Structures are given as structure tokens and as C-alpha cells.
């Protein structure tokens, strides 16, 4: 398992540019979180990169999303921890109950906060990440109508992963700013 392998697998299965960017953003956030906590950066990062591997195959069917991706990863020889985390990021849709591991909470919160941060960049006149501030993200968190798809209760799972909200927002923003050219923001 290395990044080249993961990218090849991702690109073979996800063609849409916006979905690929969502995956790159999730990877960057997961790497940053892992580094902060002394976790396995490669495992966390590549799990972030691959978590939505099946999205174009599943379409809108959330009752199979992530389970199919987990099977695809299993077949490709991914480690069991990655397979499980991918499955658990859609625990609700798959009827798997509550997430209960820091890694799983981190993935759910990370992939969700990317949507909030992208939306916060896009409402700026410059449409860039450079000018987004943690304070504005915190305000946006409270605006229910803003980036509605970025479910706030899932972002709040950062706490179960061991991060205060402000710290989590700062780390996620920093991580995404670090790959702004890849994200085109
Ligand atoms: Fe995702």
C-alpha cells in the first residue's frame, strides 16, 4: 500500500474532477490529523483518499455506498483497518450503528468538514482558501443554511476523535490550504 497504488485505484474508479478533489482534500486533512495525534499518517491519509472510491458506481444509493468501496479495497489488498474505516464512514446508511473508534470519527468529520471549507472559500470574492479564517468557519458552522450537506453533527465528531472544534477547523483549513493548487482554490 503506497500513495501511487492508491491514486491509481482512485483514478480508475472516480472520473469526476470535483469528486477527486474531495478525496485529495480528505487525504490532506486526515494526514494532518494523524500527524497531530502521532497516528499512522499513511494509513489515515490513504484511507481519506480512498473513502469515496465507489461513489460513481453507487450514484445516490446510500444503502450500498462505502460497503461496495470497502469490498473493492479488500479485493485490491487494502489493510483491514482501512476497509473497516471506509465502511464505517457511512455507518448510518449501511445500518452499522454508531462509530466508536477515533480513526472512524476522524474520517467522518474530516470528509465532512472539507465541504464546509470549500463552500467558505467559494463565497469569497477571490474564491480562494488563502483568505478563509477559522473564525469565519466557526460562524459558518452555526449557519444551518450554509453548506447544508456538510452535516454539523458529523463535523462535531472531531471531539470523539480527540480534537476541540477550533483546533480541528484550524488543522483542516491548514491542510487544505497546503494543497490549494491541487484543489484549484
Ligand atoms: Fe466523502
PDB file of N, CA and C in Angstrom, residues 100-149:
ATOM      1  N   UNK A 100     -17.366   4.120  16.751  1.00  0.00           N
ATOM      2  CA  UNK A 100     -16.826   4.144  18.109  1.00  0.00           C
ATOM      3  C   UNK A 100     -15.306   4.097  18.175  1.00  0.00           C
ATOM      4  N   UNK A 101     -14.632   4.380  17.057  1.00  0.00           N
ATOM      5  CA  UNK A 101     -13.163   4.443  17.071  1.00  0.00           C
ATOM      6  C   UNK A 101     -12.715   5.838  16.637  1.00  0.00           C
ATOM      7  N   UNK A 102     -11.662   6.342  17.254  1.00  0.00           N
ATOM      8  CA  UNK A 102     -11.166   7.688  16.937  1.00  0.00           C
ATOM      9  C   UNK A 102     -10.896   7.826  15.434  1.00  0.00           C
ATOM     10  N   UNK A 103     -10.294   6.818  14.857  1.00  0.00           N
ATOM     11  CA  UNK A 103      -9.987   6.816  13.418  1.00  0.00           C
ATOM     12  C   UNK A 103     -11.268   6.999  12.590  1.00  0.00           C
ATOM     13  N   UNK A 104     -12.318   6.305  12.966  1.00  0.00           N
ATOM     14  CA  UNK A 104     -13.571   6.362  12.212  1.00  0.00           C
ATOM     15  C   UNK A 104     -14.246   7.724  12.382  1.00  0.00           C
ATOM     16  N   UNK A 105     -14.225   8.238  13.602  1.00  0.00           N
ATOM     17  CA  UNK A 105     -14.785   9.571  13.838  1.00  0.00           C
ATOM     18  C   UNK A 105     -13.992  10.609  13.051  1.00  0.00           C
ATOM     19  N   UNK A 106     -12.671  10.458  13.045  1.00  0.00           N
ATOM     20  CA  UNK A 106     -11.810  11.420  12.343  1.00  0.00           C
ATOM     21  C   UNK A 106     -12.133  11.430  10.852  1.00  0.00           C
ATOM     22  N   UNK A 107     -12.302  10.262  10.274  1.00  0.00           N
ATOM     23  CA  UNK A 107     -12.604  10.184   8.836  1.00  0.00           C
ATOM     24  C   UNK A 107     -13.946  10.838   8.526  1.00  0.00           C
ATOM     25  N   UNK A 108     -14.947  10.538   9.322  1.00  0.00           N
ATOM     26  CA  UNK A 108     -16.279  11.106   9.083  1.00  0.00           C
ATOM     27  C   UNK A 108     -16.242  12.631   9.212  1.00  0.00           C
ATOM     28  N   UNK A 109     -15.586  13.106  10.262  1.00  0.00           N
ATOM     29  CA  UNK A 109     -15.521  14.554  10.486  1.00  0.00           C
ATOM     30  C   UNK A 109     -14.685  15.227   9.394  1.00  0.00           C
ATOM     31  N   UNK A 110     -13.586  14.591   9.021  1.00  0.00           N
ATOM     32  CA  UNK A 110     -12.667  15.172   8.033  1.00  0.00           C
ATOM     33  C   UNK A 110     -13.332  15.287   6.666  1.00  0.00           C
ATOM     34  N   UNK A 111     -13.968  14.207   6.236  1.00  0.00           N
ATOM     35  CA  UNK A 111     -14.537  14.278   4.881  1.00  0.00           C
ATOM     36  C   UNK A 111     -15.704  15.266   4.842  1.00  0.00           C
ATOM     37  N   UNK A 112     -16.354  15.449   5.970  1.00  0.00           N
ATOM     38  CA  UNK A 112     -17.490  16.360   6.028  1.00  0.00           C
ATOM     39  C   UNK A 112     -17.042  17.823   6.102  1.00  0.00           C
ATOM     40  N   UNK A 113     -15.991  18.075   6.870  1.00  0.00           N
ATOM     41  CA  UNK A 113     -15.549  19.467   7.018  1.00  0.00           C
ATOM     42  C   UNK A 113     -14.980  20.003   5.700  1.00  0.00           C
ATOM     43  N   UNK A 114     -14.494  19.135   4.831  1.00  0.00           N
ATOM     44  CA  UNK A 114     -13.972  19.626   3.542  1.00  0.00           C
ATOM     45  C   UNK A 114     -15.065  20.376   2.774  1.00  0.00           C
ATOM     46  N   UNK A 115     -16.303  19.909   2.894  1.00  0.00           N
ATOM     47  CA  UNK A 115     -17.409  20.567   2.196  1.00  0.00           C
ATOM     48  C   UNK A 115     -17.662  21.964   2.737  1.00  0.00           C
ATOM     49  N   UNK A 116     -17.589  22.097   4.056  1.00  0.00           N
ATOM     50  CA  UNK A 116     -17.778  23.403   4.691  1.00  0.00           C
ATOM     51  C   UNK A 116     -16.672  24.369   4.261  1.00  0.00           C
ATOM     52  N   UNK A 117     -15.446  23.868   4.227  1.00  0.00           N
ATOM     53  CA  UNK A 117     -14.300  24.729   3.910  1.00  0.00           C
ATOM     54  C   UNK A 117     -14.311  25.143   2.436  1.00  0.00           C
ATOM     55  N   UNK A 118     -14.641  24.205   1.556  1.00  0.00           N
ATOM     56  CA  UNK A 118     -14.742  24.563   0.129  1.00  0.00           C
ATOM     57  C   UNK A 118     -15.818  25.635  -0.060  1.00  0.00           C
ATOM     58  N   UNK A 119     -16.957  25.446   0.583  1.00  0.00           N
ATOM     59  CA  UNK A 119     -18.050  26.424   0.457  1.00  0.00           C
ATOM     60  C   UNK A 119     -17.629  27.785   1.000  1.00  0.00           C
ATOM     61  N   UNK A 120     -16.873  27.781   2.099  1.00  0.00           N
ATOM     62  CA  UNK A 120     -16.410  29.045   2.691  1.00  0.00           C
ATOM     63  C   UNK A 120     -15.434  29.754   1.755  1.00  0.00           C
ATOM     64  N   UNK A 121     -14.661  28.988   1.004  1.00  0.00           N
ATOM     65  CA  UNK A 121     -13.743  29.597   0.026  1.00  0.00           C
ATOM     66  C   UNK A 121     -14.526  30.166  -1.154  1.00  0.00           C
ATOM     67  N   UNK A 122     -15.523  29.433  -1.597  1.00  0.00           N
ATOM     68  CA  UNK A 122     -16.245  29.825  -2.819  1.00  0.00           C
ATOM     69  C   UNK A 122     -17.130  31.060  -2.643  1.00  0.00           C
ATOM     70  N   UNK A 123     -17.520  31.378  -1.409  1.00  0.00           N
ATOM     71  CA  UNK A 123     -18.326  32.592  -1.217  1.00  0.00           C
ATOM     72  C   UNK A 123     -17.452  33.845  -1.116  1.00  0.00           C
ATOM     73  N   UNK A 124     -16.141  33.653  -1.060  1.00  0.00           N
ATOM     74  CA  UNK A 124     -15.261  34.813  -1.013  1.00  0.00           C
ATOM     75  C   UNK A 124     -15.091  35.403  -2.420  1.00  0.00           C
ATOM     76  N   UNK A 125     -14.887  36.731  -2.500  1.00  0.00           N
ATOM     77  CA  UNK A 125     -14.718  37.337  -3.829  1.00  0.00           C
ATOM     78  C   UNK A 125     -13.568  36.684  -4.615  1.00  0.00           C
ATOM     79  N   UNK A 126     -12.504  36.331  -3.899  1.00  0.00           N
ATOM     80  CA  UNK A 126     -11.330  35.733  -4.576  1.00  0.00           C
ATOM     81  C   UNK A 126     -11.530  34.239  -4.830  1.00  0.00           C
ATOM     82  N   UNK A 127     -12.561  33.683  -4.225  1.00  0.00           N
ATOM     83  CA  UNK A 127     -12.824  32.237  -4.319  1.00  0.00           C
ATOM     84  C   UNK A 127     -11.575  31.403  -4.022  1.00  0.00           C
ATOM     85  N   UNK A 128     -10.903  31.772  -2.956  1.00  0.00           N
ATOM     86  CA  UNK A 128      -9.698  31.018  -2.605  1.00  0.00           C
ATOM     87  C   UNK A 128      -9.690  30.614  -1.131  1.00  0.00           C
ATOM     88  N   UNK A 129      -8.802  29.671  -0.826  1.00  0.00           N
ATOM     89  CA  UNK A 129      -8.683  29.181   0.554  1.00  0.00           C
ATOM     90  C   UNK A 129      -7.812  30.086   1.408  1.00  0.00           C
ATOM     91  N   UNK A 130      -6.937  30.845   0.739  1.00  0.00           N
ATOM     92  CA  UNK A 130      -5.937  31.632   1.466  1.00  0.00           C
ATOM     93  C   UNK A 130      -6.568  32.600   2.455  1.00  0.00           C
ATOM     94  N   UNK A 131      -7.719  33.173   2.088  1.00  0.00           N
ATOM     95  CA  UNK A 131      -8.318  34.182   2.952  1.00  0.00           C
ATOM     96  C   UNK A 131      -9.343  33.639   3.939  1.00  0.00           C
ATOM     97  N   UNK A 132      -9.577  32.331   3.913  1.00  0.00           N
ATOM     98  CA  UNK A 132     -10.552  31.755   4.844  1.00  0.00           C
ATOM     99  C   UNK A 132      -9.937  31.708   6.243  1.00  0.00           C
ATOM    100  N   UNK A 133     -10.724  32.111   7.219  1.00  0.00           N
ATOM    101  CA  UNK A 133     -10.222  32.127   8.598  1.00  0.00           C
ATOM    102  C   UNK A 133     -11.014  31.142   9.469  1.00  0.00           C
ATOM    103  N   UNK A 134     -10.356  30.692  10.518  1.00  0.00           N
ATOM    104  CA  UNK A 134     -11.029  29.768  11.445  1.00  0.00           C
ATOM    105  C   UNK A 134     -12.265  30.435  12.038  1.00  0.00           C
ATOM    106  N   UNK A 135     -12.140  31.745  12.338  1.00  0.00           N
ATOM    107  CA  UNK A 135     -13.285  32.450  12.943  1.00  0.00           C
ATOM    108  C   UNK A 135     -14.490  32.443  11.998  1.00  0.00           C
ATOM    109  N   UNK A 136     -14.232  32.569  10.700  1.00  0.00           N
ATOM    110  CA  UNK A 136     -15.378  32.555   9.782  1.00  0.00           C
ATOM    111  C   UNK A 136     -15.939  31.143   9.645  1.00  0.00           C
ATOM    112  N   UNK A 137     -15.078  30.145   9.724  1.00  0.00           N
ATOM    113  CA  UNK A 137     -15.584  28.761   9.676  1.00  0.00           C
ATOM    114  C   UNK A 137     -16.470  28.481  10.882  1.00  0.00           C
ATOM    115  N   UNK A 138     -16.046  28.996  12.031  1.00  0.00           N
ATOM    116  CA  UNK A 138     -16.826  28.787  13.253  1.00  0.00           C
ATOM    117  C   UNK A 138     -18.211  29.423  13.100  1.00  0.00           C
ATOM    118  N   UNK A 139     -18.260  30.621  12.501  1.00  0.00           N
ATOM    119  CA  UNK A 139     -19.552  31.284  12.270  1.00  0.00           C
ATOM    120  C   UNK A 139     -20.393  30.487  11.288  1.00  0.00           C
ATOM    121  N   UNK A 140     -19.750  30.021  10.220  1.00  0.00           N
ATOM    122  CA  UNK A 140     -20.463  29.238   9.200  1.00  0.00           C
ATOM    123  C   UNK A 140     -21.044  27.948   9.782  1.00  0.00           C
ATOM    124  N   UNK A 141     -20.347  27.387  10.758  1.00  0.00           N
ATOM    125  CA  UNK A 141     -20.843  26.173  11.425  1.00  0.00           C
ATOM    126  C   UNK A 141     -22.237  26.392  11.991  1.00  0.00           C
ATOM    127  N   UNK A 142     -22.481  27.623  12.459  1.00  0.00           N
ATOM    128  CA  UNK A 142     -23.753  27.913  13.132  1.00  0.00           C
ATOM    129  C   UNK A 142     -24.866  28.292  12.153  1.00  0.00           C
ATOM    130  N   UNK A 143     -24.487  28.580  10.906  1.00  0.00           N
ATOM    131  CA  UNK A 143     -25.494  28.929   9.901  1.00  0.00           C
ATOM    132  C   UNK A 143     -26.003  27.653   9.240  1.00  0.00           C
ATOM    133  N   UNK A 144     -27.209  27.276   9.635  1.00  0.00           N
ATOM    134  CA  UNK A 144     -27.728  25.979   9.180  1.00  0.00           C
ATOM    135  C   UNK A 144     -27.864  25.890   7.669  1.00  0.00           C
ATOM    136  N   UNK A 145     -28.200  27.039   7.052  1.00  0.00           N
ATOM    137  CA  UNK A 145     -28.458  27.013   5.609  1.00  0.00           C
ATOM    138  C   UNK A 145     -27.164  26.991   4.788  1.00  0.00           C
ATOM    139  N   UNK A 146     -26.047  27.304   5.435  1.00  0.00           N
ATOM    140  CA  UNK A 146     -24.781  27.366   4.706  1.00  0.00           C
ATOM    141  C   UNK A 146     -24.206  25.963   4.542  1.00  0.00           C
ATOM    142  N   UNK A 147     -23.873  25.595   3.305  1.00  0.00           N
ATOM    143  CA  UNK A 147     -23.297  24.272   3.028  1.00  0.00           C
ATOM    144  C   UNK A 147     -24.049  23.196   3.821  1.00  0.00           C
ATOM    145  N   UNK A 148     -25.332  23.141   3.570  1.00  0.00           N
ATOM    146  CA  UNK A 148     -26.228  22.269   4.326  1.00  0.00           C
ATOM    147  C   UNK A 148     -25.770  20.803   4.329  1.00  0.00           C
ATOM    148  N   UNK A 149     -25.171  20.385   3.206  1.00  0.00           N
ATOM    149  CA  UNK A 149     -24.737  18.984   3.090  1.00  0.00           C
ATOM    150  C   UNK A 149     -23.618  18.621   4.056  1.00  0.00           C
TER     151      UNK A 149
END
